[in-house]
């Protein structure tokens, strides 16, 4: 029974799963926290990885290791391989102006969509490099190599040799803004345009290509991937599957045989960890919508679900547009949340609870529409994240989303996906191992198009925050 390890180095923490390579059964696991903030020195990730490995009982008996990591983070290294400055993470928005400038310089959003597959936003690495060049020119001049969080950790596991030993995969590379899903290659001209100089980039490996050998022991290293691609691999998602994650933010991504080219910027045309594509749409407001509704009503999540399920579909015409912190899909960064259709007949806790759940789900249904507009096929929805624990969300989701909803048992799917890649590397086969799919609750309901129609009427009436 060979064992493999999967690492999930996320924004908040590092998780390590030690897994049976043949079955996917978790043998043991560990976890350690990361510091808060939108910039973090990569040494903190390495320290957390060490603590998580120790909590998991060590990796001396594993035959292969792969790392899944938070996407987009900017890690800059100098000639000696030393970190130039703390890494800017995906959720650092200081490069928003740089995103607008870069979009214009290449000829607008349409040009970026057609040539790269993504339109610059502040999360992408390329915009952070432009910010660095403009605001910290000395650090930009010191930068000899640029990599992503998972690339850096894989390099550390291999012993942090020469900069030429840095590797990545197409899934994570596709979130940089200087790797094209159109050509399957780096656009080094865009990196140079952003940073103001040339810099070495990690070699992009095939999904199951061996990236090296761990310096501590003789475990093979997989190329790793970004967290969303790792999650899709861990869930066993296939074309026709859309993964909807209801966490602090909302994410909908589809395993697709065709790349996305969305000039609106709503759909990011990422690649996945198998050779396919993973077009992705994100919202700013997801599980926090349920939290806010519970605070307003003075109830916990269980009571919020009970109230929501006691009200009729459509909440009697009451609509919650859930833009509590502005929104990125659609692009309404300065908008506020709103309640429409309040009447004497709907002014009660049950109707408000139902409208909050439906508003959250309608926002995510808009994401599915955007994916379908880019050629993705939606046959079923895999619902994950903390919000999937809500009974009302599970029950109402298939009616609003218009598709059967499968709710897999809660698990560390990013780490599981990384472990599956490690098992793939170990096997040397053309396809990833056929692990048993996670057990899932299947939820079905007749679609309720009137709910989405009413939501659409209210959506565009939302106001901006007062100046």
Short mmCIF file of C-alpha atoms in Angstrom, two decimals:
data_model
loop_
_atom_site.label_atom_id
_atom_site.label_comp_id
_atom_site.label_asym_id
_atom_site.label_seq_id
_atom_site.Cartn_x
_atom_site.Cartn_y
_atom_site.Cartn_z
CA UNK A 1 0.00 0.00 0.00
CA UNK A 2 2.03 3.00 -1.19
CA UNK A 3 1.22 6.29 0.51
CA UNK A 4 1.20 9.76 -1.04
CA UNK A 5 0.78 13.22 0.47
CA UNK A 6 -1.28 16.18 -0.69
CA UNK A 7 -0.66 19.69 0.63
CA UNK A 8 -3.19 22.54 0.61
CA UNK A 9 -1.39 25.82 1.31
CA UNK A 10 -4.38 28.18 1.40
CA UNK A 11 -4.75 31.77 2.51
CA UNK A 12 -5.69 30.82 6.06
CA UNK A 13 -3.79 27.60 6.72
CA UNK A 14 -1.79 24.63 5.53
CA UNK A 15 -3.38 21.18 5.45
CA UNK A 16 -1.57 17.90 4.80
CA UNK A 17 -3.30 14.63 3.91
CA UNK A 18 -1.47 11.31 3.81
CA UNK A 19 -3.48 9.07 1.51
CA UNK A 20 -3.49 5.51 0.21
CA UNK A 21 -2.33 5.95 -3.38
CA UNK A 22 -4.52 3.11 -4.66
CA UNK A 23 -7.84 3.91 -2.98
CA UNK A 24 -7.65 7.57 -1.98
CA UNK A 25 -8.47 6.69 1.62
CA UNK A 26 -7.08 9.23 4.09
CA UNK A 27 -4.64 7.58 6.49
CA UNK A 28 -3.73 10.62 8.59
CA UNK A 29 -3.70 14.41 8.38
CA UNK A 30 -2.39 17.60 9.94
CA UNK A 31 -3.04 21.32 9.90
CA UNK A 32 -1.32 24.58 10.85
CA UNK A 33 -2.42 28.20 10.59
CA UNK A 34 -1.03 30.98 8.38
CA UNK A 35 -0.81 34.59 9.55
CA UNK A 36 -3.56 36.99 8.57
CA UNK A 37 -3.05 39.70 6.00
CA UNK A 38 -2.88 40.31 2.27
CA UNK A 39 0.91 40.06 2.18
CA UNK A 40 2.91 37.28 3.84
CA UNK A 41 6.56 36.30 3.80
CA UNK A 42 6.79 32.86 2.12
CA UNK A 43 8.85 31.61 5.05
CA UNK A 44 5.58 31.57 7.01
CA UNK A 45 4.16 29.04 4.53
CA UNK A 46 7.20 26.81 4.92
CA UNK A 47 6.97 27.00 8.70
CA UNK A 48 3.26 26.11 8.61
CA UNK A 49 3.99 23.23 6.24
CA UNK A 50 6.52 21.86 8.71
CA UNK A 51 4.02 22.06 11.57
CA UNK A 52 1.26 20.47 9.50
CA UNK A 53 3.58 17.65 8.42
CA UNK A 54 4.53 17.05 12.05
CA UNK A 55 0.84 17.00 13.04
CA UNK A 56 0.24 14.47 10.26
CA UNK A 57 2.87 12.13 11.66
CA UNK A 58 5.62 12.99 9.18
CA UNK A 59 6.20 12.10 5.54
CA UNK A 60 9.03 9.58 5.84
CA UNK A 61 6.81 6.78 4.51
CA UNK A 62 5.25 8.59 1.54
CA UNK A 63 6.31 7.86 -2.03
CA UNK A 64 5.13 11.10 -3.66
CA UNK A 65 4.07 14.61 -2.66
CA UNK A 66 2.18 17.37 -4.48
CA UNK A 67 1.26 20.88 -3.39
CA UNK A 68 -1.99 22.72 -4.10
CA UNK A 69 -1.78 26.41 -3.29
CA UNK A 70 -3.63 29.70 -3.27
CA UNK A 71 -3.52 31.19 -6.75
CA UNK A 72 -2.07 34.44 -8.05
CA UNK A 73 0.29 35.27 -5.17
CA UNK A 74 3.45 37.16 -6.24
CA UNK A 75 6.71 35.62 -4.98
CA UNK A 76 9.81 37.50 -6.15
CA UNK A 77 13.30 36.00 -5.80
CA UNK A 78 16.73 37.57 -6.28
CA UNK A 79 19.81 36.08 -7.94
CA UNK A 80 20.56 34.02 -4.82
CA UNK A 81 17.03 32.67 -4.50
CA UNK A 82 16.23 34.92 -1.55
CA UNK A 83 12.74 36.38 -1.21
CA UNK A 84 12.82 40.03 -2.29
CA UNK A 85 9.77 41.15 -0.29
CA UNK A 86 6.72 39.58 1.36
CA UNK A 87 4.43 37.95 -1.19
CA UNK A 88 1.36 39.89 -2.28
CA UNK A 89 -1.62 37.53 -2.05
CA UNK A 90 -4.62 37.14 -4.35
CA UNK A 91 -6.79 39.24 -2.02
CA UNK A 92 -4.47 42.26 -2.04
CA UNK A 93 -6.25 44.93 -4.10
CA UNK A 94 -3.56 47.61 -4.21
CA UNK A 95 -2.87 46.77 -7.88
CA UNK A 96 -6.38 47.68 -9.13
CA UNK A 97 -5.08 50.74 -10.99
CA UNK A 98 -2.30 48.65 -12.52
CA UNK A 99 -4.94 46.21 -13.80
CA UNK A 100 -6.75 49.03 -15.58
CA UNK A 101 -3.52 50.33 -17.09
CA UNK A 102 -2.40 46.93 -18.36
CA UNK A 103 -5.81 46.25 -19.85
CA UNK A 104 -5.61 49.45 -21.88
CA UNK A 105 -1.99 48.90 -22.94
CA UNK A 106 -2.70 45.61 -24.68
CA UNK A 107 -5.67 47.08 -26.52
CA UNK A 108 -8.53 46.54 -24.09
CA UNK A 109 -10.41 43.68 -22.48
CA UNK A 110 -11.22 41.96 -25.78
CA UNK A 111 -7.52 41.69 -26.66
CA UNK A 112 -6.68 40.16 -23.28
CA UNK A 113 -9.56 37.68 -23.50
CA UNK A 114 -8.59 36.58 -27.01
CA UNK A 115 -4.83 36.39 -26.43
CA UNK A 116 -4.52 35.30 -22.78
CA UNK A 117 -7.93 34.01 -21.68
CA UNK A 118 -8.25 36.39 -18.73
CA UNK A 119 -8.80 40.13 -18.32
CA UNK A 120 -6.55 41.75 -15.68
CA UNK A 121 -8.01 42.29 -12.23
CA UNK A 122 -6.16 43.13 -9.03
CA UNK A 123 -5.86 39.47 -7.99
CA UNK A 124 -3.69 38.45 -10.98
CA UNK A 125 0.08 38.25 -10.58
CA UNK A 126 0.80 40.41 -13.62
CA UNK A 127 -0.93 43.40 -12.03
CA UNK A 128 1.02 42.97 -8.80
CA UNK A 129 4.27 43.03 -10.76
CA UNK A 130 3.26 46.34 -12.34
CA UNK A 131 2.47 47.70 -8.87
CA UNK A 132 5.90 46.56 -7.69
CA UNK A 133 7.65 48.29 -10.60
CA UNK A 134 5.79 51.54 -9.95
CA UNK A 135 5.88 51.65 -6.15
CA UNK A 136 9.00 49.64 -5.19
CA UNK A 137 11.38 50.04 -8.15
CA UNK A 138 14.41 48.88 -6.16
CA UNK A 139 12.65 45.60 -5.35
CA UNK A 140 11.61 45.25 -8.99
CA UNK A 141 15.25 45.64 -10.07
CA UNK A 142 16.31 42.97 -7.55
CA UNK A 143 13.76 40.47 -8.90
CA UNK A 144 15.43 37.76 -10.99
CA UNK A 145 12.63 35.16 -10.84
CA UNK A 146 8.88 35.24 -10.23
CA UNK A 147 6.87 32.27 -9.03
CA UNK A 148 3.59 31.40 -7.32
CA UNK A 149 3.04 30.17 -3.74
CA UNK A 150 2.73 26.50 -4.70
CA UNK A 151 5.78 26.77 -7.01
CA UNK A 152 7.89 28.15 -4.18
CA UNK A 153 6.85 25.43 -1.73
CA UNK A 154 7.57 22.68 -4.27
CA UNK A 155 10.99 24.25 -4.86
CA UNK A 156 11.61 24.29 -1.10
CA UNK A 157 10.64 20.63 -0.78
CA UNK A 158 13.18 19.86 -3.51
CA UNK A 159 15.91 21.64 -1.58
CA UNK A 160 15.65 25.15 -3.10
CA UNK A 161 18.47 24.68 -5.58
CA UNK A 162 19.02 26.90 -8.59
CA UNK A 163 16.32 29.20 -9.87
CA UNK A 164 16.21 27.07 -13.02
CA UNK A 165 14.72 24.27 -10.88
CA UNK A 166 11.47 26.22 -10.30
CA UNK A 167 8.45 24.40 -11.79
CA UNK A 168 4.72 24.91 -12.02
CA UNK A 169 1.71 23.53 -13.91
CA UNK A 170 -0.67 25.01 -16.45
CA UNK A 171 -3.54 25.25 -13.93
CA UNK A 172 -1.72 27.70 -11.66
CA UNK A 173 0.20 29.38 -14.48
CA UNK A 174 -3.10 30.30 -16.14
CA UNK A 175 -3.91 32.60 -13.21
CA UNK A 176 -0.84 34.80 -13.63
CA UNK A 177 -1.97 36.90 -16.58
CA UNK A 178 1.24 36.13 -18.49
CA UNK A 179 0.52 32.51 -19.44
CA UNK A 180 -1.94 32.02 -22.29
CA UNK A 181 -4.57 29.30 -22.48
CA UNK A 182 -4.72 30.16 -26.19
CA UNK A 183 -1.13 29.17 -27.00
CA UNK A 184 -0.24 27.11 -23.91
CA UNK A 185 2.87 29.22 -23.41
CA UNK A 186 4.14 32.14 -21.35
CA UNK A 187 3.74 35.64 -22.72
CA UNK A 188 7.06 36.92 -21.44
CA UNK A 189 6.43 40.23 -23.20
CA UNK A 190 3.58 40.86 -20.76
CA UNK A 191 5.71 39.98 -17.76
CA UNK A 192 8.41 42.36 -18.99
CA UNK A 193 5.82 45.04 -19.65
CA UNK A 194 4.54 44.70 -16.09
CA UNK A 195 7.83 44.32 -14.19
CA UNK A 196 9.95 46.54 -16.42
CA UNK A 197 12.58 43.84 -16.90
CA UNK A 198 12.98 40.20 -17.83
CA UNK A 199 12.70 37.55 -15.11
CA UNK A 200 12.97 33.78 -14.99
CA UNK A 201 9.68 31.90 -14.78
CA UNK A 202 9.01 28.33 -13.57
CA UNK A 203 9.00 25.56 -16.16
CA UNK A 204 5.43 24.44 -16.88
CA UNK A 205 5.24 20.67 -16.45
CA UNK A 206 2.65 18.21 -17.70
CA UNK A 207 0.00 17.26 -15.11
CA UNK A 208 1.66 13.96 -14.14
CA UNK A 209 5.28 14.86 -14.84
CA UNK A 210 7.82 14.31 -12.04
CA UNK A 211 9.01 17.67 -10.71
CA UNK A 212 11.95 16.29 -8.74
CA UNK A 213 12.69 14.45 -5.53
CA UNK A 214 12.13 15.70 -2.00
CA UNK A 215 15.40 16.66 -0.34
CA UNK A 216 14.25 15.04 2.91
CA UNK A 217 13.78 11.43 1.81
CA UNK A 218 13.25 10.14 -1.71
CA UNK A 219 9.59 10.96 -2.38
CA UNK A 220 8.80 12.07 -5.92
CA UNK A 221 7.40 15.57 -6.28
CA UNK A 222 4.43 16.37 -8.48
CA UNK A 223 4.15 19.68 -10.32
CA UNK A 224 1.37 20.81 -7.99
CA UNK A 225 -1.39 23.20 -9.05
CA UNK A 226 -3.64 26.03 -7.94
CA UNK A 227 -6.28 25.51 -5.29
CA UNK A 228 -9.33 25.56 -7.58
CA UNK A 229 -7.78 23.08 -10.01
CA UNK A 230 -6.74 20.87 -7.10
CA UNK A 231 -10.27 20.95 -5.68
CA UNK A 232 -11.72 19.88 -9.05
CA UNK A 233 -9.23 17.01 -9.20
CA UNK A 234 -10.02 16.01 -5.62
CA UNK A 235 -13.75 15.97 -6.33
CA UNK A 236 -13.29 13.89 -9.48
CA UNK A 237 -15.09 16.58 -11.49
CA UNK A 238 -15.55 15.92 -15.22
CA UNK A 239 -16.88 17.95 -18.17
CA UNK A 240 -20.49 18.82 -17.39
CA UNK A 241 -19.72 19.35 -13.70
CA UNK A 242 -19.74 22.80 -12.14
CA UNK A 243 -18.26 23.23 -8.68
CA UNK A 244 -20.03 25.91 -6.66
CA UNK A 245 -18.22 26.84 -3.47
CA UNK A 246 -20.05 28.93 -0.88
CA UNK A 247 -17.38 30.29 1.41
CA UNK A 248 -16.59 33.84 2.42
CA UNK A 249 -16.75 34.50 -1.30
CA UNK A 250 -18.56 32.46 -3.92
CA UNK A 251 -16.85 30.54 -6.71
CA UNK A 252 -18.33 28.67 -9.65
CA UNK A 253 -15.93 26.82 -11.92
CA UNK A 254 -16.63 24.32 -14.68
CA UNK A 255 -14.49 21.51 -16.00
CA UNK A 256 -14.61 22.20 -19.72
CA UNK A 257 -13.17 20.92 -22.96
CA UNK A 258 -13.18 24.44 -24.41
CA UNK A 259 -11.34 27.52 -23.13
CA UNK A 260 -13.18 30.66 -22.10
CA UNK A 261 -12.62 34.00 -23.84
CA UNK A 262 -14.81 36.43 -21.91
CA UNK A 263 -14.11 40.08 -22.73
CA UNK A 264 -16.42 41.18 -19.92
CA UNK A 265 -13.93 39.75 -17.45
CA UNK A 266 -16.66 37.91 -15.53
CA UNK A 267 -15.32 34.49 -16.53
CA UNK A 268 -11.62 33.91 -15.94
CA UNK A 269 -10.36 31.46 -18.55
CA UNK A 270 -8.17 29.26 -16.37
CA UNK A 271 -6.76 25.81 -17.15
CA UNK A 272 -7.28 22.76 -14.93
CA UNK A 273 -4.86 20.16 -13.59
CA UNK A 274 -5.60 17.47 -16.19
CA UNK A 275 -5.14 19.14 -19.57
CA UNK A 276 -8.66 20.55 -19.80
CA UNK A 277 -9.90 24.02 -18.85
CA UNK A 278 -11.44 25.46 -15.70
CA UNK A 279 -13.35 28.67 -16.48
CA UNK A 280 -14.16 30.37 -13.20
CA UNK A 281 -16.49 33.08 -11.90
CA UNK A 282 -16.18 34.58 -8.44
CA UNK A 283 -18.46 36.70 -6.27
CA UNK A 284 -17.54 38.70 -3.18
CA UNK A 285 -20.64 37.78 -1.20
CA UNK A 286 -21.59 34.22 -0.33
CA UNK A 287 -21.80 32.63 3.13
CA UNK A 288 -21.59 36.08 4.71
CA UNK A 289 -25.06 36.74 3.26
CA UNK A 290 -26.43 34.00 5.52
CA UNK A 291 -24.44 35.38 8.45
CA UNK A 292 -25.85 38.87 7.90
CA UNK A 293 -29.43 37.61 7.63
CA UNK A 294 -29.00 35.65 10.84
CA UNK A 295 -27.70 38.75 12.64
CA UNK A 296 -30.61 40.86 11.43
CA UNK A 297 -33.11 38.26 12.59
CA UNK A 298 -31.23 37.32 15.76
CA UNK A 299 -31.16 33.60 14.88
CA UNK A 300 -28.54 30.93 14.29
CA UNK A 301 -28.05 29.11 10.98
CA UNK A 302 -30.38 26.24 11.84
CA UNK A 303 -33.23 28.61 12.70
CA UNK A 304 -32.50 30.69 9.59
CA UNK A 305 -32.95 27.54 7.49
CA UNK A 306 -36.17 26.62 9.27
CA UNK A 307 -37.58 30.09 8.68
CA UNK A 308 -36.54 30.13 5.02
CA UNK A 309 -38.10 26.75 4.32
CA UNK A 310 -41.35 27.81 5.97
CA UNK A 311 -41.85 30.63 3.42
CA UNK A 312 -43.04 30.11 -0.17
CA UNK A 313 -40.71 30.04 -3.17
CA UNK A 314 -40.13 33.61 -4.27
CA UNK A 315 -40.72 34.91 -0.74
CA UNK A 316 -43.93 36.59 -1.82
CA UNK A 317 -42.01 38.92 -4.13
CA UNK A 318 -39.45 39.97 -1.50
CA UNK A 319 -35.95 40.10 -3.00
CA UNK A 320 -32.55 40.49 -1.34
CA UNK A 321 -29.76 41.65 -3.65
CA UNK A 322 -26.77 40.49 -1.58
CA UNK A 323 -24.02 42.99 -2.51
CA UNK A 324 -22.97 43.55 1.10
CA UNK A 325 -19.37 44.40 0.23
CA UNK A 326 -19.86 45.62 -3.30
CA UNK A 327 -19.59 42.95 -5.98
CA UNK A 328 -17.21 41.77 -8.68
CA UNK A 329 -19.74 39.67 -10.64
CA UNK A 330 -21.34 41.84 -11.87
CA UNK A 331 -18.70 44.57 -11.53
CA UNK A 332 -20.27 46.79 -8.87
CA UNK A 333 -17.42 47.50 -6.45
CA UNK A 334 -19.21 50.42 -4.78
CA UNK A 335 -22.69 48.94 -4.60
CA UNK A 336 -24.64 48.09 -1.48
CA UNK A 337 -27.04 45.29 -0.65
CA UNK A 338 -30.74 46.01 -1.05
CA UNK A 339 -34.17 44.67 -0.13
CA UNK A 340 -36.96 45.09 -2.69
CA UNK A 341 -40.64 44.27 -2.56
CA UNK A 342 -41.23 44.73 1.15
CA UNK A 343 -44.97 44.76 1.92
CA UNK A 344 -47.13 44.17 4.95
CA UNK A 345 -47.47 40.60 3.75
CA UNK A 346 -43.71 39.96 3.52
CA UNK A 347 -42.56 41.93 6.58
CA UNK A 348 -41.76 38.92 8.72
CA UNK A 349 -38.68 36.80 9.54
CA UNK A 350 -39.65 33.84 7.34
CA UNK A 351 -39.96 35.88 4.15
CA UNK A 352 -36.71 37.76 4.81
CA UNK A 353 -34.86 34.51 5.52
CA UNK A 354 -36.16 32.96 2.29
CA UNK A 355 -35.28 36.07 0.27
CA UNK A 356 -31.72 36.08 1.67
CA UNK A 357 -31.13 32.44 0.70
CA UNK A 358 -32.68 32.95 -2.73
CA UNK A 359 -30.69 36.14 -3.29
CA UNK A 360 -27.43 34.32 -2.54
CA UNK A 361 -28.38 31.49 -4.89
CA UNK A 362 -29.59 33.82 -7.65
CA UNK A 363 -26.21 35.56 -7.55
CA UNK A 364 -24.53 32.18 -8.03
CA UNK A 365 -27.02 31.24 -10.77
CA UNK A 366 -25.84 34.34 -12.64
CA UNK A 367 -22.34 32.81 -12.45
CA UNK A 368 -23.61 29.59 -14.06
CA UNK A 369 -25.16 31.64 -16.85
CA UNK A 370 -21.81 33.31 -17.46
CA UNK A 371 -20.05 29.94 -17.65
CA UNK A 372 -22.62 28.60 -20.12
CA UNK A 373 -22.20 31.71 -22.27
CA UNK A 374 -18.53 30.72 -22.65
CA UNK A 375 -19.30 27.19 -23.84
CA UNK A 376 -19.34 25.29 -20.56
CA UNK A 377 -21.92 22.52 -20.28
CA UNK A 378 -23.76 22.26 -16.96
CA UNK A 379 -25.27 18.88 -16.15
CA UNK A 380 -24.89 18.84 -12.39
CA UNK A 381 -23.65 21.13 -9.66
CA UNK A 382 -21.23 20.05 -6.94
CA UNK A 383 -21.97 22.24 -3.92
CA UNK A 384 -19.15 22.66 -1.39
CA UNK A 385 -17.97 25.17 1.21
CA UNK A 386 -19.32 26.25 4.57
CA UNK A 387 -22.56 27.55 3.07
CA UNK A 388 -23.41 24.06 1.83
CA UNK A 389 -24.04 23.07 5.45
CA UNK A 390 -27.25 25.13 5.38
CA UNK A 391 -30.32 22.92 5.00
CA UNK A 392 -32.18 25.74 3.25
CA UNK A 393 -29.35 26.31 0.77
CA UNK A 394 -29.25 22.61 -0.11
CA UNK A 395 -33.03 22.38 -0.49
CA UNK A 396 -33.53 25.58 -2.50
CA UNK A 397 -30.35 25.42 -4.65
CA UNK A 398 -31.60 22.99 -7.36
CA UNK A 399 -34.78 25.04 -7.88
CA UNK A 400 -32.86 28.32 -8.31
CA UNK A 401 -29.80 26.95 -10.12
CA UNK A 402 -31.97 24.82 -12.40
CA UNK A 403 -29.81 21.69 -12.13
CA UNK A 404 -29.46 18.70 -9.80
CA UNK A 405 -27.19 19.57 -6.88
CA UNK A 406 -24.75 17.08 -5.37
CA UNK A 407 -23.40 17.96 -1.92
CA UNK A 408 -20.25 15.92 -1.23
CA UNK A 409 -19.37 15.11 2.35
CA UNK A 410 -17.19 17.88 3.84
CA UNK A 411 -13.50 17.15 3.23
CA UNK A 412 -10.19 18.80 2.38
CA UNK A 413 -10.70 18.60 -1.38
CA UNK A 414 -7.73 20.79 -2.36
CA UNK A 415 -5.36 18.56 -0.39
CA UNK A 416 -7.15 15.46 -1.73
CA UNK A 417 -6.65 16.75 -5.28
CA UNK A 418 -2.97 17.37 -4.63
CA UNK A 419 -2.68 13.84 -3.23
CA UNK A 420 -4.44 12.44 -6.31
CA UNK A 421 -1.91 14.23 -8.49
CA UNK A 422 0.90 12.75 -6.38
CA UNK A 423 -0.58 9.27 -6.91
CA UNK A 424 -0.80 10.02 -10.64
CA UNK A 425 2.86 10.99 -10.75
CA UNK A 426 3.74 7.83 -8.84
CA UNK A 427 1.78 5.58 -11.19
CA UNK A 428 3.29 6.93 -14.41
CA UNK A 429 -0.04 6.28 -16.14
CA UNK A 430 -1.67 8.50 -18.76
CA UNK A 431 -4.73 9.18 -16.58
CA UNK A 432 -5.16 10.01 -12.88
CA UNK A 433 -6.06 7.15 -10.53
CA UNK A 434 -9.76 6.27 -10.42
CA UNK A 435 -10.42 6.87 -6.76
CA UNK A 436 -13.93 6.33 -5.45
CA UNK A 437 -15.91 9.54 -5.75
CA UNK A 438 -16.84 11.30 -2.51
CA UNK A 439 -20.21 10.34 -1.07
CA UNK A 440 -22.74 13.04 -1.88
CA UNK A 441 -26.28 14.01 -0.94
CA UNK A 442 -28.29 14.51 -4.13
CA UNK A 443 -30.82 17.34 -4.07
CA UNK A 444 -33.37 17.82 -6.83
CA UNK A 445 -36.32 20.17 -7.27
CA UNK A 446 -38.41 21.67 -10.04
CA UNK A 447 -36.88 24.91 -11.35
CA UNK A 448 -38.47 28.18 -10.18
CA UNK A 449 -37.72 30.63 -13.02
CA UNK A 450 -39.99 33.29 -11.52
CA UNK A 451 -37.59 33.61 -8.61
CA UNK A 452 -34.70 34.49 -10.91
CA UNK A 453 -36.88 36.77 -13.03
CA UNK A 454 -37.90 38.77 -9.98
CA UNK A 455 -34.28 38.89 -8.78
CA UNK A 456 -33.11 40.16 -12.18
CA UNK A 457 -35.64 43.00 -12.00
CA UNK A 458 -34.21 44.11 -8.65
CA UNK A 459 -30.52 43.43 -9.33
CA UNK A 460 -29.88 46.48 -11.47
CA UNK A 461 -31.67 48.82 -9.08
CA UNK A 462 -28.94 48.52 -6.43
CA UNK A 463 -27.32 51.78 -5.38
CA UNK A 464 -23.71 52.76 -4.84
CA UNK A 465 -22.47 53.66 -1.40
CA UNK A 466 -22.78 57.37 -0.65
CA UNK A 467 -19.56 59.29 -1.25
#
